[in-house]
Short mmCIF file of C-alpha atoms in Angstrom, two decimals:
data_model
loop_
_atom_site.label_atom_id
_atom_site.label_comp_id
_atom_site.label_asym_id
_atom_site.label_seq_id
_atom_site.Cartn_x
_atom_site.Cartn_y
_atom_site.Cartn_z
CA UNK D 2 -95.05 -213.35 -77.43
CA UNK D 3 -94.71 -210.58 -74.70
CA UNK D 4 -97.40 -208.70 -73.03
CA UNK D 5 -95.73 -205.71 -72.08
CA UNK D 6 -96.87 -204.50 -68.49
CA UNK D 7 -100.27 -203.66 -69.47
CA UNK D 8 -102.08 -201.33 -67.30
CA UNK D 9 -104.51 -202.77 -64.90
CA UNK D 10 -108.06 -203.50 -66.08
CA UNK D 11 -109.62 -202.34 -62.83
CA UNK D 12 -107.75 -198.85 -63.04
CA UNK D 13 -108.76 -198.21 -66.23
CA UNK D 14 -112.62 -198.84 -65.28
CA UNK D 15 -112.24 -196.39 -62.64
CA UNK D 16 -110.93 -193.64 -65.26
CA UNK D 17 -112.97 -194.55 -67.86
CA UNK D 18 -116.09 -194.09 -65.55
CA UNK D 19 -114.62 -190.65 -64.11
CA UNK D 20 -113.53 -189.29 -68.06
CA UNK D 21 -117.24 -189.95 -68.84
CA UNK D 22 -117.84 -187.26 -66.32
CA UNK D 23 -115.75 -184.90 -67.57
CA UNK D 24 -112.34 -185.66 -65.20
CA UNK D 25 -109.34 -184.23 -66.63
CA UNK D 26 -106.70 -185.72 -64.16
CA UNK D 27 -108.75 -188.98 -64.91
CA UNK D 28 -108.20 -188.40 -68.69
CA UNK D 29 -104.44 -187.62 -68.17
CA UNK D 30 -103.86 -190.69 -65.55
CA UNK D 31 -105.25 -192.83 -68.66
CA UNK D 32 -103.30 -190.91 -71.59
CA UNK D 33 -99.92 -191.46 -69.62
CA UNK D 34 -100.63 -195.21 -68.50
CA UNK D 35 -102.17 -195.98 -72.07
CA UNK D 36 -100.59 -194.19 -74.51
CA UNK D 37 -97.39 -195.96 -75.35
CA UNK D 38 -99.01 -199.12 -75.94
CA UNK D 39 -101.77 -196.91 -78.36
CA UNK D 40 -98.78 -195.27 -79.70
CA UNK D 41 -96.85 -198.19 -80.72
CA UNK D 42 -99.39 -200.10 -81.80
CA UNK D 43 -100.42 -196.62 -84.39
CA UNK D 44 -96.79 -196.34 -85.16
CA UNK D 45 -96.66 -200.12 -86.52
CA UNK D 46 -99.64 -200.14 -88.49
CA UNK D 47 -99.22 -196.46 -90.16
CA UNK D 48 -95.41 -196.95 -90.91
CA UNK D 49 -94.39 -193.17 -89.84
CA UNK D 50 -94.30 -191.05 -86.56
CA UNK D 51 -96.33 -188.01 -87.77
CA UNK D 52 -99.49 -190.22 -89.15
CA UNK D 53 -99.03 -192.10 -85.60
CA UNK D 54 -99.07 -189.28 -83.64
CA UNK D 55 -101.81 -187.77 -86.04
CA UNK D 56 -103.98 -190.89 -85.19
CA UNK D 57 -103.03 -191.07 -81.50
CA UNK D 58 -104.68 -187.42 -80.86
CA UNK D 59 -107.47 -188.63 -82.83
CA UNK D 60 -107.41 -191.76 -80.52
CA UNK D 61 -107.78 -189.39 -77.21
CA UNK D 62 -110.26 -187.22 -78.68
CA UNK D 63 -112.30 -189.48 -79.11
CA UNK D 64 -111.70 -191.30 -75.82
CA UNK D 65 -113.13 -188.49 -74.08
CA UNK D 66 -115.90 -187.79 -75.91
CA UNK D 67 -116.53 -191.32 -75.77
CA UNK D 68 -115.85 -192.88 -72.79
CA UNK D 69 -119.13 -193.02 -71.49
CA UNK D 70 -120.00 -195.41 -74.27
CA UNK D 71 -117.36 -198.00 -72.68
CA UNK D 72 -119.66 -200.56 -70.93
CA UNK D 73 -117.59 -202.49 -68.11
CA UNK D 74 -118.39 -206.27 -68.79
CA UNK D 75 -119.06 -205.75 -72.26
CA UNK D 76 -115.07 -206.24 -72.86
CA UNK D 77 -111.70 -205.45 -71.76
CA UNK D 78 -110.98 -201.26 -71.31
CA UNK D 79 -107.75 -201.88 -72.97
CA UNK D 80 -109.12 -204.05 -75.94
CA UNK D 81 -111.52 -201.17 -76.37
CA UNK D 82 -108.53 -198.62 -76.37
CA UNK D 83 -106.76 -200.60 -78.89
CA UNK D 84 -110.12 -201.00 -80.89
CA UNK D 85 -110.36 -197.27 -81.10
CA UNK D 86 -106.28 -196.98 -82.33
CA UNK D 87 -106.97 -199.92 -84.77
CA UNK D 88 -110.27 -198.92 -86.26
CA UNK D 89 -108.33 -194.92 -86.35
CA UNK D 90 -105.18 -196.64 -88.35
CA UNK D 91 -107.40 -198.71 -90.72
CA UNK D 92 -109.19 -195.40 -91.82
CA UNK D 93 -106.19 -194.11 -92.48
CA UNK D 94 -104.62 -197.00 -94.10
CA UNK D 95 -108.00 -196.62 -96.76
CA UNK D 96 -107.33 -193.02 -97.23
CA UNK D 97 -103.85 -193.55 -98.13
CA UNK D 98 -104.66 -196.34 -100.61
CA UNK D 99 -107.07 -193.90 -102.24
CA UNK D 100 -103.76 -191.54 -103.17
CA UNK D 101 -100.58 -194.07 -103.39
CA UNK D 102 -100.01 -197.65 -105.13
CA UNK D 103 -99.47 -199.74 -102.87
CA UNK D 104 -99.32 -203.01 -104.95
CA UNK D 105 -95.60 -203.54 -104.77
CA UNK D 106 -96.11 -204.62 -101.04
CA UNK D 107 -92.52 -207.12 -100.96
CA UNK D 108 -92.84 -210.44 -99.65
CA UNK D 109 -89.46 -210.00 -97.90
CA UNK D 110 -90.97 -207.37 -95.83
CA UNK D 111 -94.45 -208.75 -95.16
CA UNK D 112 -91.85 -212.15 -94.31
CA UNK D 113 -89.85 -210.16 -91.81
CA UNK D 114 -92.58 -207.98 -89.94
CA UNK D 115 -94.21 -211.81 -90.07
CA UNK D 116 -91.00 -212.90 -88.05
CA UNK D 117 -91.33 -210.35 -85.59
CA UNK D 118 -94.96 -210.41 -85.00
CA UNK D 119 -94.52 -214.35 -84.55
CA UNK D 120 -91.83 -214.48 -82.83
CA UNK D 121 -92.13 -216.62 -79.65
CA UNK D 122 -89.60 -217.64 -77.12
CA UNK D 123 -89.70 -219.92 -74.30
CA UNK D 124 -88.31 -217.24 -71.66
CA UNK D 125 -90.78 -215.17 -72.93
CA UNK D 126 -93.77 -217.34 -72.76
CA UNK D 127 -92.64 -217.94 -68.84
CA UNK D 128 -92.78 -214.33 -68.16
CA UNK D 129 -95.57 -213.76 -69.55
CA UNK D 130 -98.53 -213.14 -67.20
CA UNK D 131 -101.63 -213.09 -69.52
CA UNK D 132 -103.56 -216.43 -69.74
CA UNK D 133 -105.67 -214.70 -72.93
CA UNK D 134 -102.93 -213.95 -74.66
CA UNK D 135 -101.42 -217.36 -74.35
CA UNK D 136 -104.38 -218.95 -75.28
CA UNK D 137 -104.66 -216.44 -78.28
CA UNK D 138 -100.76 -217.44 -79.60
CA UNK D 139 -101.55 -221.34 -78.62
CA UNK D 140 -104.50 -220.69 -80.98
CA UNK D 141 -102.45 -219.34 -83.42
CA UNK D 142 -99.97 -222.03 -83.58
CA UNK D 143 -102.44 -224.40 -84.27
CA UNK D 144 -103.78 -222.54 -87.60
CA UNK D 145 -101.65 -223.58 -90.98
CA UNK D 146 -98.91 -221.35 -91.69
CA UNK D 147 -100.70 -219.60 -94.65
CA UNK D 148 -103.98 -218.68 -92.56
CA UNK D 149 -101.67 -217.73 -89.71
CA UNK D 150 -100.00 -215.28 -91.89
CA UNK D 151 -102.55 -213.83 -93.61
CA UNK D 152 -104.24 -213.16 -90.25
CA UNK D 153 -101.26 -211.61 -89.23
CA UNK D 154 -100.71 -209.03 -91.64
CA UNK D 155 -104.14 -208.10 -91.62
CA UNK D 156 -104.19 -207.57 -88.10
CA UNK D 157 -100.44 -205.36 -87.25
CA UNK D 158 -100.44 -204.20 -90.85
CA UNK D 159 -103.37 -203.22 -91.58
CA UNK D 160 -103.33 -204.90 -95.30
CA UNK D 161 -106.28 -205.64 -97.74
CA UNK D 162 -106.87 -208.94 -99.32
CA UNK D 163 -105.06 -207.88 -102.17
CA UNK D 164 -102.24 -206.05 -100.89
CA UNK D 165 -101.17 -209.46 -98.79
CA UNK D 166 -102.40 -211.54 -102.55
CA UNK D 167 -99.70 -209.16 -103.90
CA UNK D 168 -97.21 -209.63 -101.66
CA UNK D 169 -97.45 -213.51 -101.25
CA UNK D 170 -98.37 -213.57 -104.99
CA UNK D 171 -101.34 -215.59 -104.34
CA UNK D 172 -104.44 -215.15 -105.76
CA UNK D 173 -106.84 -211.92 -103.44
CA UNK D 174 -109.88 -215.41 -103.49
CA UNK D 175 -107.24 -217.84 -101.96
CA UNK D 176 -106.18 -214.91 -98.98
CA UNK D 177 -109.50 -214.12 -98.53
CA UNK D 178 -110.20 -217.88 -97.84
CA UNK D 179 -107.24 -218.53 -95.45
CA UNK D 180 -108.13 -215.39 -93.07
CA UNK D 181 -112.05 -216.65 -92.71
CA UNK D 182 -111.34 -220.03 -92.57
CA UNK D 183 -108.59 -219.05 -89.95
CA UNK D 184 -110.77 -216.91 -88.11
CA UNK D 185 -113.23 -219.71 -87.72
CA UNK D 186 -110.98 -221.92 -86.42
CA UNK D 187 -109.52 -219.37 -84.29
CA UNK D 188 -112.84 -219.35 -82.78
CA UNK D 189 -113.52 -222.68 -82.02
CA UNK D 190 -109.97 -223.14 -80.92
CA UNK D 191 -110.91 -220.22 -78.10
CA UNK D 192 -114.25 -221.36 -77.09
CA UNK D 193 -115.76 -218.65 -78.74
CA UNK D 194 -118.43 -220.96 -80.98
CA UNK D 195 -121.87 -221.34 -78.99
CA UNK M 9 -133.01 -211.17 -86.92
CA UNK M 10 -131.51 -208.87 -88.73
CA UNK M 11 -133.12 -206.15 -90.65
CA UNK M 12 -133.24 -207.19 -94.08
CA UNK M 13 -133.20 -203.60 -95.37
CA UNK M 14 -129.73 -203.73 -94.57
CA UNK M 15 -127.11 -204.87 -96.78
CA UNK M 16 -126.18 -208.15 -95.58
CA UNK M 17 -122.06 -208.24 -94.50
CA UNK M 18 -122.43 -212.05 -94.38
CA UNK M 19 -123.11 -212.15 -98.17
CA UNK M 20 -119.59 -211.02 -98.85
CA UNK M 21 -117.77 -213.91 -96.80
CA UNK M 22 -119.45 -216.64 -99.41
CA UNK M 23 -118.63 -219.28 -97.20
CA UNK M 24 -120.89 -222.17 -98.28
CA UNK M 25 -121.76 -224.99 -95.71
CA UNK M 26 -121.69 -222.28 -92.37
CA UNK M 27 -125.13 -221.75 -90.27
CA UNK M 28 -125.90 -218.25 -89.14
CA UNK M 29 -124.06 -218.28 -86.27
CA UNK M 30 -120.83 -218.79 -87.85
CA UNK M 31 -121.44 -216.30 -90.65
CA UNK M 32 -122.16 -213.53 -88.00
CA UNK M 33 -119.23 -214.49 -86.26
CA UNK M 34 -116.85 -214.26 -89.83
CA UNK M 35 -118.74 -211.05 -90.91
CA UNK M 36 -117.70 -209.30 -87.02
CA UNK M 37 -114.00 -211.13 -87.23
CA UNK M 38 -113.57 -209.58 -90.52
CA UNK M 39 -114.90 -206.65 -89.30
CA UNK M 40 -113.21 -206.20 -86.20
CA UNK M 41 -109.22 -207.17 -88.40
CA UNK M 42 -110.54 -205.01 -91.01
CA UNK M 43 -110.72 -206.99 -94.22
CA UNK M 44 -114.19 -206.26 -94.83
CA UNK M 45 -115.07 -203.93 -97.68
CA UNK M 46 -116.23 -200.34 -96.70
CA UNK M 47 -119.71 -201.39 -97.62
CA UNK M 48 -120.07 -204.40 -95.88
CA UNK M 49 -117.84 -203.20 -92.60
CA UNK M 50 -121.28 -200.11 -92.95
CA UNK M 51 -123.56 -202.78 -92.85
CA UNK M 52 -122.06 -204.46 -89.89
CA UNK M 53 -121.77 -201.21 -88.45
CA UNK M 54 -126.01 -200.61 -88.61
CA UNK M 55 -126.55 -203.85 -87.00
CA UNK M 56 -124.28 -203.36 -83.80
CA UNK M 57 -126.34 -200.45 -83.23
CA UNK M 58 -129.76 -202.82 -83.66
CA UNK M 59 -128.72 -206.46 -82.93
CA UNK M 60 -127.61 -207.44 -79.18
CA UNK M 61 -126.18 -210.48 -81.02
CA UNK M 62 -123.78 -208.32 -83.60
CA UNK M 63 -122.32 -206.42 -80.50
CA UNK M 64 -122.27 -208.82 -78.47
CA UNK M 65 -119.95 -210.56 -81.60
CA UNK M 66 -118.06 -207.44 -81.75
CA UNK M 67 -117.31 -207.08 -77.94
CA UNK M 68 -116.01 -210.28 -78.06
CA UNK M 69 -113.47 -210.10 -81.24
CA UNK M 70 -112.30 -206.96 -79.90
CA UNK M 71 -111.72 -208.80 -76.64
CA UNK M 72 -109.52 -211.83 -78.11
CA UNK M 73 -107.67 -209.96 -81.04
CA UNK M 74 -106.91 -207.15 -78.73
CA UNK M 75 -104.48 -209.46 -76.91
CA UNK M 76 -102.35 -209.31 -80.23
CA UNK M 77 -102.17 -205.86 -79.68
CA UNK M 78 -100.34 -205.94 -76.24
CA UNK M 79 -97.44 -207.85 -77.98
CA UNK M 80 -96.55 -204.87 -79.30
CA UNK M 81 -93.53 -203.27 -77.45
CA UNK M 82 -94.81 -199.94 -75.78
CA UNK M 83 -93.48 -196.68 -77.60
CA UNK M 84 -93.78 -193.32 -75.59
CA UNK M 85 -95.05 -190.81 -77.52
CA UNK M 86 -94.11 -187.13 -78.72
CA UNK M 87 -93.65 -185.04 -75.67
CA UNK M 88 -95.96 -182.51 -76.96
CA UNK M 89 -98.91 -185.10 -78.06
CA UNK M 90 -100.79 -184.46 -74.44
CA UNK M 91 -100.92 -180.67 -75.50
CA UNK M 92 -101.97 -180.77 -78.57
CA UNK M 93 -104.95 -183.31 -77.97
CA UNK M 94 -105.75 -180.85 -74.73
CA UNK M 95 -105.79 -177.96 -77.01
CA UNK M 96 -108.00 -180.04 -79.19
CA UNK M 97 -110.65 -180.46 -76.51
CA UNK M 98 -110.51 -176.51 -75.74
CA UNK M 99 -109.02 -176.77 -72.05
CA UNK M 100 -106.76 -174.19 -73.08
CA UNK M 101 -109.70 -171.73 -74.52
CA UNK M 102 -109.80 -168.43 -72.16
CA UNK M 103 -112.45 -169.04 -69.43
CA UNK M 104 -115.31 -166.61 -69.35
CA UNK M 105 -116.77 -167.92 -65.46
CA UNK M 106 -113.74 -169.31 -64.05
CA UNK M 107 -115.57 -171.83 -61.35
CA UNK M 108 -117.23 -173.30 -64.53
CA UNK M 109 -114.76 -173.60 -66.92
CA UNK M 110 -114.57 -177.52 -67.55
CA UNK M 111 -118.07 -177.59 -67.33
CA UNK M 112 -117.89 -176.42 -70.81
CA UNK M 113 -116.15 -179.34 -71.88
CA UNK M 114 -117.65 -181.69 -69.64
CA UNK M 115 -121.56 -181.06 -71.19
CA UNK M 116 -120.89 -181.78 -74.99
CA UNK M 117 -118.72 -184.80 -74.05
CA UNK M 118 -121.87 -186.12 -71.89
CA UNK M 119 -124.23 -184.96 -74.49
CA UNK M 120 -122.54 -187.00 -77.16
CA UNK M 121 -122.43 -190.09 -75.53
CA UNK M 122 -125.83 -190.28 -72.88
CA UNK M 123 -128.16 -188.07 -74.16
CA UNK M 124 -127.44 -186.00 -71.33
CA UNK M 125 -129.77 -182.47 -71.20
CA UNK M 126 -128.77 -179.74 -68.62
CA UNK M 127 -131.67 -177.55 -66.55
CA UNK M 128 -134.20 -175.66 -68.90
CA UNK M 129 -135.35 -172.64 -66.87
CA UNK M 130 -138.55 -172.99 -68.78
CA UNK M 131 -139.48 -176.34 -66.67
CA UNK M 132 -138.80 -174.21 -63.64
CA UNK M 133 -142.54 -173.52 -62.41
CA UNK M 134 -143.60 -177.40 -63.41
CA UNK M 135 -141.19 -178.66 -61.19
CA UNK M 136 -141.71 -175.94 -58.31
CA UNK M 137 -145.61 -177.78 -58.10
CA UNK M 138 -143.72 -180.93 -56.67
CA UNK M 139 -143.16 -180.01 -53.07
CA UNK M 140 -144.37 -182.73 -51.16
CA UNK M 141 -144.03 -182.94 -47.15
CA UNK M 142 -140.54 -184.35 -48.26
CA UNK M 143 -139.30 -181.22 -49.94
CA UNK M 144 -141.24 -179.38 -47.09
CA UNK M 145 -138.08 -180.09 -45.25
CA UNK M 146 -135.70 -177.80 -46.95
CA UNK M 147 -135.84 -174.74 -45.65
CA UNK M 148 -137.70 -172.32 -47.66
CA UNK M 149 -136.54 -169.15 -46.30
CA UNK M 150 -132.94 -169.87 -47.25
CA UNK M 151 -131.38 -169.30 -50.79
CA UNK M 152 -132.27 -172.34 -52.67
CA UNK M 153 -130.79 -173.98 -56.11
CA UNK M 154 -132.14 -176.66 -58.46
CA UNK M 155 -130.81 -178.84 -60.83
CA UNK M 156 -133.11 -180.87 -63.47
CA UNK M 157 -131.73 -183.92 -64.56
CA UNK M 158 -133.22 -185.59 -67.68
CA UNK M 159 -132.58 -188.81 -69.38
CA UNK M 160 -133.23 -188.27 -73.16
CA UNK M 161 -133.66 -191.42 -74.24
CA UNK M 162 -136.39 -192.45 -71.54
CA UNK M 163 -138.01 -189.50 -70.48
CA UNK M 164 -137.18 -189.63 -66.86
CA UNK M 165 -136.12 -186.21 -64.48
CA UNK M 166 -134.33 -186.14 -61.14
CA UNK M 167 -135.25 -183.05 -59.48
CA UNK M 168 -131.96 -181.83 -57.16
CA UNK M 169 -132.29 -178.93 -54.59
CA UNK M 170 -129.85 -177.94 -52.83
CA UNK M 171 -130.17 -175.55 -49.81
CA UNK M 172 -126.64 -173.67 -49.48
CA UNK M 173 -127.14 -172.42 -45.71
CA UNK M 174 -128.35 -175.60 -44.82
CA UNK M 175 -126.19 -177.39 -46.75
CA UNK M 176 -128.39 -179.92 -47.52
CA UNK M 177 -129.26 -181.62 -51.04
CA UNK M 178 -132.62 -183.08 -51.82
CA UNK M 179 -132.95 -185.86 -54.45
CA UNK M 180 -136.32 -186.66 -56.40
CA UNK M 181 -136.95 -190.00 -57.28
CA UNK M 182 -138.34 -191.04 -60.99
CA UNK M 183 -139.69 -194.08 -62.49
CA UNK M 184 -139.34 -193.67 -65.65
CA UNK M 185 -136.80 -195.30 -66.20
CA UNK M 186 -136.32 -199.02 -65.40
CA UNK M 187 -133.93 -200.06 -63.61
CA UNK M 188 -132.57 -203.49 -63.13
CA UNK M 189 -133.18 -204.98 -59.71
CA UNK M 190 -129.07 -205.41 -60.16
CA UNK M 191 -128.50 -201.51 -60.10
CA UNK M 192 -128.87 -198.58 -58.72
CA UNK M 193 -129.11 -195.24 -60.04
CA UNK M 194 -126.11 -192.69 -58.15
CA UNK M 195 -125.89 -189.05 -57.92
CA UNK M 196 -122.79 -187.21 -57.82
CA UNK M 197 -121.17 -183.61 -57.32
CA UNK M 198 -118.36 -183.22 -59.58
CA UNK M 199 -116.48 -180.10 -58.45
CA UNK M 200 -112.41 -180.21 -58.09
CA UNK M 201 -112.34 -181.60 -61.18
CA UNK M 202 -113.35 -184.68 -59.33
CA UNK M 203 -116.69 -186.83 -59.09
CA UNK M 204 -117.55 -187.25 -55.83
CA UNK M 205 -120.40 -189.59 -54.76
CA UNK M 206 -123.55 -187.87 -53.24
CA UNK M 207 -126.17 -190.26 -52.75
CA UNK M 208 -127.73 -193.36 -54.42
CA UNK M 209 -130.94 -192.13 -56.36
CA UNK M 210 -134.93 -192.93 -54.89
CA UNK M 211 -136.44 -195.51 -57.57
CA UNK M 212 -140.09 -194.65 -57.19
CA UNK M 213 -141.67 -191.25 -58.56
CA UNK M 214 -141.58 -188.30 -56.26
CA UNK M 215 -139.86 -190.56 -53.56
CA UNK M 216 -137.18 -188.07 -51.77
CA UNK M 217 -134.05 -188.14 -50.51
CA UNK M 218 -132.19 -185.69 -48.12
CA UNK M 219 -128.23 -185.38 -47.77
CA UNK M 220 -126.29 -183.62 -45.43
CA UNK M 221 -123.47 -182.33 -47.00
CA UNK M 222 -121.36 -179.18 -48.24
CA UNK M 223 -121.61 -178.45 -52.42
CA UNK M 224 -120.22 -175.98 -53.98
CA UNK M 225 -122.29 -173.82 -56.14
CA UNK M 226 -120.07 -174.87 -59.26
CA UNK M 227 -120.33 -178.37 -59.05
CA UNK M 228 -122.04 -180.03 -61.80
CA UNK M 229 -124.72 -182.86 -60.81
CA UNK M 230 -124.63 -186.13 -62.95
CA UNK M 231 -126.68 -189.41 -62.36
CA UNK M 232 -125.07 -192.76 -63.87
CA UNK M 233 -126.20 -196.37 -63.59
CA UNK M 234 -123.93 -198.47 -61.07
CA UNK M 235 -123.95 -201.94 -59.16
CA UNK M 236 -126.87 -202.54 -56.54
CA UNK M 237 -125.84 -200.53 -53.57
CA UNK M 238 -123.30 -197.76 -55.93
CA UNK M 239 -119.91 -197.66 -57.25
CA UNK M 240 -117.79 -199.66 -54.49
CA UNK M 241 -114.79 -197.71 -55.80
CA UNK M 242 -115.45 -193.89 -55.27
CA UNK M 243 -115.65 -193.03 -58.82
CA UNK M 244 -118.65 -193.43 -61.32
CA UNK M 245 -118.20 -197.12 -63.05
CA UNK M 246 -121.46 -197.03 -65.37
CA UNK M 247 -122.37 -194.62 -68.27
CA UNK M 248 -123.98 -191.64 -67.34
CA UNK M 249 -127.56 -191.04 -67.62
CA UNK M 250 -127.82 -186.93 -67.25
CA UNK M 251 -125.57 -184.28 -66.38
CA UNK M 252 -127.16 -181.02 -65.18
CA UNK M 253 -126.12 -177.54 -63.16
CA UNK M 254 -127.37 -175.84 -60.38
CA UNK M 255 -128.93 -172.70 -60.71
CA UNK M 256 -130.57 -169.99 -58.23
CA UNK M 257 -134.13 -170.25 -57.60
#
């Protein structure tokens, strides 16, 4: 897995902080440092570059009128970022299954955006910097195949239940069991259980 | 404990043989990947707002699933994305008082997220009764401003006076709100479009405080919560508390 040079942690505190007070070079420092990791991220889940960039203002909007709300120590700035683009793209993802049928998701694709979403290398895993995410994708390896892809759709695709039940032509109780049984155990394999 | 008015997210999961801990934790997981139904993700929604355990849940998934995010090869953008979410926030609306113009962006943005209220000229001649040997020491001949800074949520003011010929800025103390022995309370000037620390706030009630310093006029006064001793990096790191203008006595 990569981790693409994410912007620093500490630097995005200090603009968070300063956006919260109404800093517009703050705000623009973050946009251009932030938002093609937002934007790719958008662009994966919601398939096309006008609902992406739709979602992405969205994202910023909100940003600023929300930044003070961003509690350093409560979490990562960037996880929060990406919270904000996920929980944006999932919204959307529900409004769209409202209008379209979606049912015929193919396996071959979920199978190949599976691939690339998986995909791990050994030169990769030496340059990459990020003790988190390496813990996350040793987590990962350690789920079964069917929980690990489940969790994986969900998470870059943005599929339901049934949409991935369609796809895998499994039955929408046996999905739902593999993602909360793998979420569990991706829990205790990260320390996260009390 | 969790409100048991509220639908219960955890009764979706039907995992038999899990204690409460580990049902909270599926109900946020779900939550925060987004397999939850819209009625259940509504219900988790009420109790991150009421349960320090929920959020604490949700800060935490967000956390660890966020790393699969940053495996995700950056994209840049449109070009014209920046423009359009400026034009979004009005920076691009004509500007009536053109040292204030951000400052009509800057006060809904605070007011949506810390309860922020600016000076009401009607709490003018309350505040006016508080000079104390402290405020004594602005000079009272000279033209004088004020900024009242209030904390919605717990009642508490910060009285600010600046004295322009002077250039000196006075600082009022409040106790109504509590503040950890861990942090401090820090004013700031935010003129430039820049925040620019001032002076860490007086924690007792009518306790004052007296800078030496040169403010513009325009600058817009704001009070957030930082580490014991202020921000150690030059900008504001905590939510703000209250944002508030100066105006001529």
């Amino acid at each position: 897995m990569k981790n693409s040079s994410q912007p620093i942690p500490e630097q995005l505190e200090q603009w968070l902080g300063a956006i919260a007070l109404g800093d517009r070079s703050a705000f623009t420092a973050l946009y251009t440092a932030t938002s093609p990791h937002l934007f790719a991220l958008l662009l994966r889940m919601l398939k096309t570059r006008s609902a992406a960039e739709d979602a992405l203002q969205d994202c910023y909007v909100k940003v600023w009128n929300k930044a003070g709300s961003y509690q350093q120590g409560r979490g990562k700035p960037m996880a929060w970022l990406y919270s904000v683009a996920r929980y944006r793209a999932l919204d959307m993802i529900r409004q769209r299954r409202n209008t379209v049928d979606v049912d015929d998701v193919a396996e071959t694709d979920l199978l190949s955006t599976l691939a690339g979403a998986v995909e791990v290398t050994s030169a990769e895993q030496q340059a990459d910097d990020s003790a988190n995410l390496q813990r996350v994708a040793g987590c990962l390896e350690e789920l079964s195949e069917e929980q690990k892809r489940a969790l994986l759709l969900a998470y870059y695709e943005g599929y339901s239940h049934s949409e991935i039940a369609g796809g895998l032509d499994v039955p929408v109780g046996t999905v739902k069991s593999w993602i909360r049984r793998g979420l569990l155990a991706l829990r205790q394999c990260m320390g996260l259980a009390k | 404990m969790v409100d048991k008015t509220v639908t219960n997210p955890q009764a979706e999961l039907d995992l038999e043989g899990l204690d409460a801990d580990q049902l909270r934790a599926a109900a946020v997981a779900e939550y925060v990947l987004g397999t939850l139904s819209p009625t259940a993700g509504e219900a988790c929604e009420a109790l991150f707002h009421t349960e320090p355990e929920w959020a604490e849940e949700l800060a935490v998934w967000e956390d660890r699933l966020g790393e699969l995010a940053t495996t995700v090869e950056p994209i840049a953008p449109p070009a014209g994305a920046l423009a359009a979410i400026q034009k979004r926030l009005g920076w691009h609306v004509a500007v009536v008082s053109p040292g204030r113009s951000w400052l009509s962006n800057l006060l809904p943005a605070a007011i949506g997220f810390a309860a922020a209220l600016a000076l009401s000229v009607v709490l003018l001649p309350s505040f006016m009764g508080l000079e104390n040997g402290q405020l004594a020491t602005v000079d009272q001949a000279a033209p004088a401003y004020i900024a009242v800074l209030v904390d919605a949520s717990s009642g508490a003011n910060w009285i600010v006076r600046y004295n322009e010929t002077g250039q000196s800025l006075q600082i009022r103390g409040s106790d109504k709100l509590a503040v950890r022995p861990d942090r401090d309370l820090q004013l700031w000037a935010i003129y430039d479009g820049k925040p620019h620390a001032v002076s860490l706030v007086p924690r007792s009630d009518g306790a004052a405080k007296m800078v030496e310093g040169d403010v513009p006029l325009e600058a817009t006064i704001a009070i957030s919560l930082e580490p014991r001793g202020g921000s150690t990096t030059g900008l504001p790191t905590g939510p703000v508390l209250a944002v508030g203008e100066l105006i001529s006595l």
